[in-house]
Amino acid sequence: MNALTERVFVGLGSNLDEPLWQVSRAFDELADLDETRLLAVSPCYRSAPLGPPDQSDYVNAVAMLETELAPIALLDALQAIERNHGRIREIHWGPRTLDLDLLMYGDRIIDLPPRLRVPHPEMVNRAFVLVPLHDLAPDLNVPGHGKLDALLENQSREGLQRLACL
Ligand code: ROI
């Protein structure tokens, strides 16, 4: 890795087809990405679904990577992994085999509609993202939103339960 690397955070979520297994396989696939190194993974969490309640609980986690890939190249690689997990365009806010969200890319604010906004616009409202992110990087500053600590104070941890990943 040279000086052109950025530290990035990727959110993982699954509530179909053995979610813990989907997430653990995705960790391996993230570790295998070109020009990228997997630095750490958070614990896994079981989380109550946000969105339609008639779907199973999710497993959520966050991975910390360093990469030389440009943001869109990384997004393409994440979407290829999602497709490997049999993900197809599904119901809005409905169940999914694997969701990989590019949460943060260094301290950059990126607005490339319609494909990519970083920091991920919903992350600051989601305890199932903020809690595992805090496990990995307690001192993090979320560009445009401030300290992760302060963002977590506004979040309820209700419906979130720590699990052992596979
Ligand atoms: N709900 C939870 N708990 N975890 C997720 O990862 C998740 N992902 C989604 C929606 C459908 C919004 N709900 C979720 O995309």
PDB file of C-alpha atoms and ligand atoms in Angstrom:
ATOM      1  CA  MET A   1       0.000   0.000   0.000  1.00  0.00           C
ATOM      2  CA  ASN A   2       1.411   3.422  -0.888  1.00  0.00           C
ATOM      3  CA  ALA A   3       0.614   6.919   0.249  1.00  0.00           C
ATOM      4  CA  LEU A   4      -2.461   7.105  -1.966  1.00  0.00           C
ATOM      5  CA  THR A   5      -4.523   4.854   0.237  1.00  0.00           C
ATOM      6  CA  GLU A   6      -7.684   5.957   2.013  1.00  0.00           C
ATOM      7  CA  ARG A   7      -9.274   4.399   5.049  1.00  0.00           C
ATOM      8  CA  VAL A   8     -12.829   3.405   4.263  1.00  0.00           C
ATOM      9  CA  PHE A   9     -15.729   1.932   6.191  1.00  0.00           C
ATOM     10  CA  VAL A  10     -18.247  -0.447   4.652  1.00  0.00           C
ATOM     11  CA  GLY A  11     -21.550  -1.361   6.308  1.00  0.00           C
ATOM     12  CA  LEU A  12     -22.813  -4.927   5.901  1.00  0.00           C
ATOM     13  CA  GLY A  13     -26.401  -6.087   6.318  1.00  0.00           C
ATOM     14  CA  SER A  14     -28.295  -9.303   5.602  1.00  0.00           C
ATOM     15  CA  ASN A  15     -31.611 -10.829   6.587  1.00  0.00           C
ATOM     16  CA  LEU A  16     -31.960 -13.706   4.119  1.00  0.00           C
ATOM     17  CA  ASP A  17     -30.331 -17.117   3.572  1.00  0.00           C
ATOM     18  CA  GLU A  18     -28.261 -17.512   6.751  1.00  0.00           C
ATOM     19  CA  PRO A  19     -27.377 -13.875   7.437  1.00  0.00           C
ATOM     20  CA  LEU A  20     -24.385 -14.638   9.677  1.00  0.00           C
ATOM     21  CA  TRP A  21     -22.909 -16.769   6.935  1.00  0.00           C
ATOM     22  CA  GLN A  22     -23.583 -14.099   4.287  1.00  0.00           C
ATOM     23  CA  VAL A  23     -21.762 -11.523   6.403  1.00  0.00           C
ATOM     24  CA  SER A  24     -18.814 -13.750   7.214  1.00  0.00           C
ATOM     25  CA  ARG A  25     -18.395 -14.700   3.538  1.00  0.00           C
ATOM     26  CA  ALA A  26     -18.530 -11.008   2.655  1.00  0.00           C
ATOM     27  CA  PHE A  27     -15.688 -10.295   5.110  1.00  0.00           C
ATOM     28  CA  ASP A  28     -13.570 -12.813   3.177  1.00  0.00           C
ATOM     29  CA  GLU A  29     -14.531 -11.256  -0.146  1.00  0.00           C
ATOM     30  CA  LEU A  30     -13.669  -7.774   1.116  1.00  0.00           C
ATOM     31  CA  ALA A  31     -10.288  -9.136   2.233  1.00  0.00           C
ATOM     32  CA  ASP A  32      -9.720 -10.405  -1.336  1.00  0.00           C
ATOM     33  CA  LEU A  33     -10.449  -7.107  -3.130  1.00  0.00           C
ATOM     34  CA  ASP A  34      -7.690  -5.771  -5.401  1.00  0.00           C
ATOM     35  CA  GLU A  35      -5.606  -2.860  -4.154  1.00  0.00           C
ATOM     36  CA  THR A  36      -7.335  -3.121  -0.805  1.00  0.00           C
ATOM     37  CA  ARG A  37      -6.528  -4.421   2.643  1.00  0.00           C
ATOM     38  CA  LEU A  38      -9.062  -5.435   5.267  1.00  0.00           C
ATOM     39  CA  LEU A  39      -7.898  -3.762   8.499  1.00  0.00           C
ATOM     40  CA  ALA A  40     -10.583  -4.847  10.973  1.00  0.00           C
ATOM     41  CA  VAL A  41     -14.159  -6.040  11.297  1.00  0.00           C
ATOM     42  CA  SER A  42     -16.658  -5.132  14.004  1.00  0.00           C
ATOM     43  CA  PRO A  43     -18.673  -7.605  16.025  1.00  0.00           C
ATOM     44  CA  CYS A  44     -21.892  -8.713  14.366  1.00  0.00           C
ATOM     45  CA  TYR A  45     -25.225  -7.421  15.651  1.00  0.00           C
ATOM     46  CA  ARG A  46     -28.728  -8.743  15.329  1.00  0.00           C
ATOM     47  CA  SER A  47     -31.005  -5.796  14.577  1.00  0.00           C
ATOM     48  CA  ALA A  48     -34.733  -5.310  14.258  1.00  0.00           C
ATOM     49  CA  PRO A  49     -35.690  -4.377  10.685  1.00  0.00           C
ATOM     50  CA  LEU A  50     -35.960  -0.751   9.766  1.00  0.00           C
ATOM     51  CA  GLY A  51     -38.722  -0.520   7.172  1.00  0.00           C
ATOM     52  CA  PRO A  52     -41.569  -2.971   6.685  1.00  0.00           C
ATOM     53  CA  PRO A  53     -41.829  -5.015   9.930  1.00  0.00           C
ATOM     54  CA  ASP A  54     -42.941  -8.221   8.169  1.00  0.00           C
ATOM     55  CA  GLN A  55     -39.335  -9.285   7.506  1.00  0.00           C
ATOM     56  CA  SER A  56     -36.713 -11.125   9.549  1.00  0.00           C
ATOM     57  CA  ASP A  57     -34.184  -9.490  11.822  1.00  0.00           C
ATOM     58  CA  TYR A  58     -30.952  -8.395  10.182  1.00  0.00           C
ATOM     59  CA  VAL A  59     -27.343  -9.152  10.934  1.00  0.00           C
ATOM     60  CA  ASN A  60     -25.274  -5.970  10.672  1.00  0.00           C
ATOM     61  CA  ALA A  61     -21.557  -5.267  10.935  1.00  0.00           C
ATOM     62  CA  VAL A  62     -18.962  -2.786   9.689  1.00  0.00           C
ATOM     63  CA  ALA A  63     -15.600  -3.427   8.021  1.00  0.00           C
ATOM     64  CA  MET A  64     -12.625  -1.048   8.010  1.00  0.00           C
ATOM     65  CA  LEU A  65     -10.413  -1.207   4.928  1.00  0.00           C
ATOM     66  CA  GLU A  66      -7.641   0.706   3.299  1.00  0.00           C
ATOM     67  CA  THR A  67      -7.768   0.983  -0.448  1.00  0.00           C
ATOM     68  CA  GLU A  68      -6.149   2.503  -3.472  1.00  0.00           C
ATOM     69  CA  LEU A  69      -9.374   2.088  -5.453  1.00  0.00           C
ATOM     70  CA  ALA A  70     -11.183   5.277  -6.394  1.00  0.00           C
ATOM     71  CA  PRO A  71     -14.653   5.628  -4.837  1.00  0.00           C
ATOM     72  CA  ILE A  72     -16.612   4.485  -7.903  1.00  0.00           C
ATOM     73  CA  ALA A  73     -14.224   1.580  -8.543  1.00  0.00           C
ATOM     74  CA  LEU A  74     -14.713   0.494  -4.941  1.00  0.00           C
ATOM     75  CA  LEU A  75     -18.492   0.853  -5.276  1.00  0.00           C
ATOM     76  CA  ASP A  76     -18.393  -1.321  -8.426  1.00  0.00           C
ATOM     77  CA  ALA A  77     -16.417  -3.950  -6.493  1.00  0.00           C
ATOM     78  CA  LEU A  78     -18.898  -3.869  -3.588  1.00  0.00           C
ATOM     79  CA  GLN A  79     -21.828  -4.279  -5.964  1.00  0.00           C
ATOM     80  CA  ALA A  80     -20.093  -7.232  -7.616  1.00  0.00           C
ATOM     81  CA  ILE A  81     -19.865  -8.885  -4.190  1.00  0.00           C
ATOM     82  CA  GLU A  82     -23.572  -8.193  -3.593  1.00  0.00           C
ATOM     83  CA  ARG A  83     -24.371  -9.876  -6.896  1.00  0.00           C
ATOM     84  CA  ASN A  84     -22.266 -12.894  -5.884  1.00  0.00           C
ATOM     85  CA  HIS A  85     -24.599 -13.272  -2.948  1.00  0.00           C
ATOM     86  CA  GLY A  86     -27.556 -13.563  -5.278  1.00  0.00           C
ATOM     87  CA  ARG A  87     -28.775 -10.078  -4.652  1.00  0.00           C
ATOM     88  CA  ILE A  88     -31.207  -8.788  -7.264  1.00  0.00           C
ATOM     89  CA  ARG A  89     -33.153  -5.538  -7.320  1.00  0.00           C
ATOM     90  CA  GLU A  90     -35.629  -6.119  -4.567  1.00  0.00           C
ATOM     91  CA  ILE A  91     -38.548  -4.414  -2.901  1.00  0.00           C
ATOM     92  CA  HIS A  92     -37.745  -0.984  -1.521  1.00  0.00           C
ATOM     93  CA  TRP A  93     -36.686  -1.422   2.112  1.00  0.00           C
ATOM     94  CA  GLY A  94     -37.475  -5.128   1.836  1.00  0.00           C
ATOM     95  CA  PRO A  95     -35.395  -8.190   2.748  1.00  0.00           C
ATOM     96  CA  ARG A  96     -31.959  -8.717   1.213  1.00  0.00           C
ATOM     97  CA  THR A  97     -29.257 -11.370   1.098  1.00  0.00           C
ATOM     98  CA  LEU A  98     -26.422  -8.860   1.322  1.00  0.00           C
ATOM     99  CA  ASP A  99     -26.218  -5.116   1.385  1.00  0.00           C
ATOM    100  CA  LEU A 100     -22.817  -3.413   1.281  1.00  0.00           C
ATOM    101  CA  ASP A 101     -22.885   0.332   1.867  1.00  0.00           C
ATOM    102  CA  LEU A 102     -19.862   2.537   1.337  1.00  0.00           C
ATOM    103  CA  LEU A 103     -20.241   4.534   4.543  1.00  0.00           C
ATOM    104  CA  MET A 104     -17.101   6.664   4.555  1.00  0.00           C
ATOM    105  CA  TYR A 105     -14.135   7.189   2.244  1.00  0.00           C
ATOM    106  CA  GLY A 106     -11.374   8.889   4.222  1.00  0.00           C
ATOM    107  CA  ASP A 107     -12.711  12.269   5.268  1.00  0.00           C
ATOM    108  CA  ARG A 108     -14.144  13.014   1.852  1.00  0.00           C
ATOM    109  CA  ILE A 109     -17.613  14.269   1.077  1.00  0.00           C
ATOM    110  CA  ILE A 110     -18.654  12.764  -2.267  1.00  0.00           C
ATOM    111  CA  ASP A 111     -21.789  13.587  -4.219  1.00  0.00           C
ATOM    112  CA  LEU A 112     -22.037  11.641  -7.472  1.00  0.00           C
ATOM    113  CA  PRO A 113     -25.764  11.221  -8.113  1.00  0.00           C
ATOM    114  CA  PRO A 114     -27.453   8.884  -8.644  1.00  0.00           C
ATOM    115  CA  ARG A 115     -24.837   6.303  -7.621  1.00  0.00           C
ATOM    116  CA  LEU A 116     -22.865   7.486  -4.673  1.00  0.00           C
ATOM    117  CA  ARG A 117     -23.116   9.792  -1.716  1.00  0.00           C
ATOM    118  CA  VAL A 118     -20.485   9.629   1.014  1.00  0.00           C
ATOM    119  CA  PRO A 119     -20.803   9.744   3.970  1.00  0.00           C
ATOM    120  CA  HIS A 120     -23.791   7.457   3.393  1.00  0.00           C
ATOM    121  CA  PRO A 121     -26.752   9.811   3.921  1.00  0.00           C
ATOM    122  CA  GLU A 122     -28.682   7.442   6.199  1.00  0.00           C
ATOM    123  CA  MET A 123     -25.806   6.223   8.360  1.00  0.00           C
ATOM    124  CA  VAL A 124     -26.176   8.913  11.015  1.00  0.00           C
ATOM    125  CA  ASN A 125     -29.773   7.823  11.673  1.00  0.00           C
ATOM    126  CA  ARG A 126     -29.036   4.115  12.076  1.00  0.00           C
ATOM    127  CA  ALA A 127     -27.863   2.593  15.351  1.00  0.00           C
ATOM    128  CA  PHE A 128     -27.118  -0.662  13.487  1.00  0.00           C
ATOM    129  CA  VAL A 129     -24.422   1.275  11.589  1.00  0.00           C
ATOM    130  CA  LEU A 130     -23.197   3.697  14.267  1.00  0.00           C
ATOM    131  CA  VAL A 131     -22.746   1.100  17.034  1.00  0.00           C
ATOM    132  CA  PRO A 132     -20.449  -1.295  15.081  1.00  0.00           C
ATOM    133  CA  LEU A 133     -18.659   1.705  13.560  1.00  0.00           C
ATOM    134  CA  HIS A 134     -17.971   2.959  17.080  1.00  0.00           C
ATOM    135  CA  ASP A 135     -16.569  -0.459  18.038  1.00  0.00           C
ATOM    136  CA  LEU A 136     -13.953  -0.003  15.300  1.00  0.00           C
ATOM    137  CA  ALA A 137     -13.231   3.719  15.516  1.00  0.00           C
ATOM    138  CA  PRO A 138     -14.517   5.334  18.721  1.00  0.00           C
ATOM    139  CA  ASP A 139     -12.875   8.701  17.960  1.00  0.00           C
ATOM    140  CA  LEU A 140     -14.199   8.962  14.421  1.00  0.00           C
ATOM    141  CA  ASN A 141     -15.447  12.209  12.978  1.00  0.00           C
ATOM    142  CA  VAL A 142     -18.157  11.836  10.321  1.00  0.00           C
ATOM    143  CA  PRO A 143     -17.566  14.588   7.735  1.00  0.00           C
ATOM    144  CA  GLY A 144     -20.452  17.041   7.765  1.00  0.00           C
ATOM    145  CA  HIS A 145     -21.988  15.457  10.886  1.00  0.00           C
ATOM    146  CA  GLY A 146     -19.409  15.666  13.671  1.00  0.00           C
ATOM    147  CA  LYS A 147     -18.139  13.244  16.272  1.00  0.00           C
ATOM    148  CA  LEU A 148     -19.437   9.700  16.227  1.00  0.00           C
ATOM    149  CA  ASP A 149     -19.795   9.808  20.031  1.00  0.00           C
ATOM    150  CA  ALA A 150     -22.256  12.669  19.822  1.00  0.00           C
ATOM    151  CA  LEU A 151     -24.203  11.024  16.976  1.00  0.00           C
ATOM    152  CA  LEU A 152     -24.595   7.885  19.082  1.00  0.00           C
ATOM    153  CA  GLU A 153     -26.063   9.822  21.970  1.00  0.00           C
ATOM    154  CA  ASN A 154     -29.149  10.488  19.838  1.00  0.00           C
ATOM    155  CA  GLN A 155     -29.652   6.795  19.062  1.00  0.00           C
ATOM    156  CA  SER A 156     -31.553   4.112  20.911  1.00  0.00           C
ATOM    157  CA  ARG A 157     -29.835   0.724  21.049  1.00  0.00           C
ATOM    158  CA  GLU A 158     -33.188  -0.956  21.442  1.00  0.00           C
ATOM    159  CA  GLY A 159     -33.542  -3.850  18.997  1.00  0.00           C
ATOM    160  CA  LEU A 160     -29.768  -4.247  18.712  1.00  0.00           C
ATOM    161  CA  GLN A 161     -28.067  -7.321  20.152  1.00  0.00           C
ATOM    162  CA  ARG A 162     -24.386  -8.190  19.921  1.00  0.00           C
ATOM    163  CA  LEU A 163     -23.602 -11.623  18.428  1.00  0.00           C
ATOM    164  CA  ALA A 164     -20.497 -13.612  17.713  1.00  0.00           C
ATOM    165  CA  CYS A 165     -19.737 -13.451  13.971  1.00  0.00           C
ATOM    166  CA  LEU A 166     -18.998 -16.818  12.366  1.00  0.00           C
TER     167      LEU A 166
HETATM  168  N1  ROI B   1     -32.816  -2.801   8.830  1.00  0.00           N
HETATM  169  C1  ROI B   1     -31.807  -3.260   9.581  1.00  0.00           C
HETATM  170  N2  ROI B   1     -32.036  -3.511  10.875  1.00  0.00           N
HETATM  171  N3  ROI B   1     -30.567  -3.485   9.068  1.00  0.00           N
HETATM  172  C2  ROI B   1     -30.292  -3.235   7.768  1.00  0.00           C
HETATM  173  O1  ROI B   1     -29.145  -3.452   7.318  1.00  0.00           O
HETATM  174  C3  ROI B   1     -31.314  -2.738   6.947  1.00  0.00           C
HETATM  175  N4  ROI B   1     -31.093  -2.449   5.631  1.00  0.00           N
HETATM  176  C4  ROI B   1     -32.040  -1.941   4.852  1.00  0.00           C
HETATM  177  C5  ROI B   1     -33.407  -1.628   5.371  1.00  0.00           C
HETATM  178  C6  ROI B   1     -34.422  -2.377   4.512  1.00  0.00           C
HETATM  179  C7  ROI B   1     -33.651  -0.118   5.277  1.00  0.00           C
HETATM  180  N5  ROI B   1     -33.606  -2.024   6.741  1.00  0.00           N
HETATM  181  C8  ROI B   1     -32.589  -2.525   7.515  1.00  0.00           C
HETATM  182  O2  ROI B   1     -31.760  -1.656   3.594  1.00  0.00           O
END
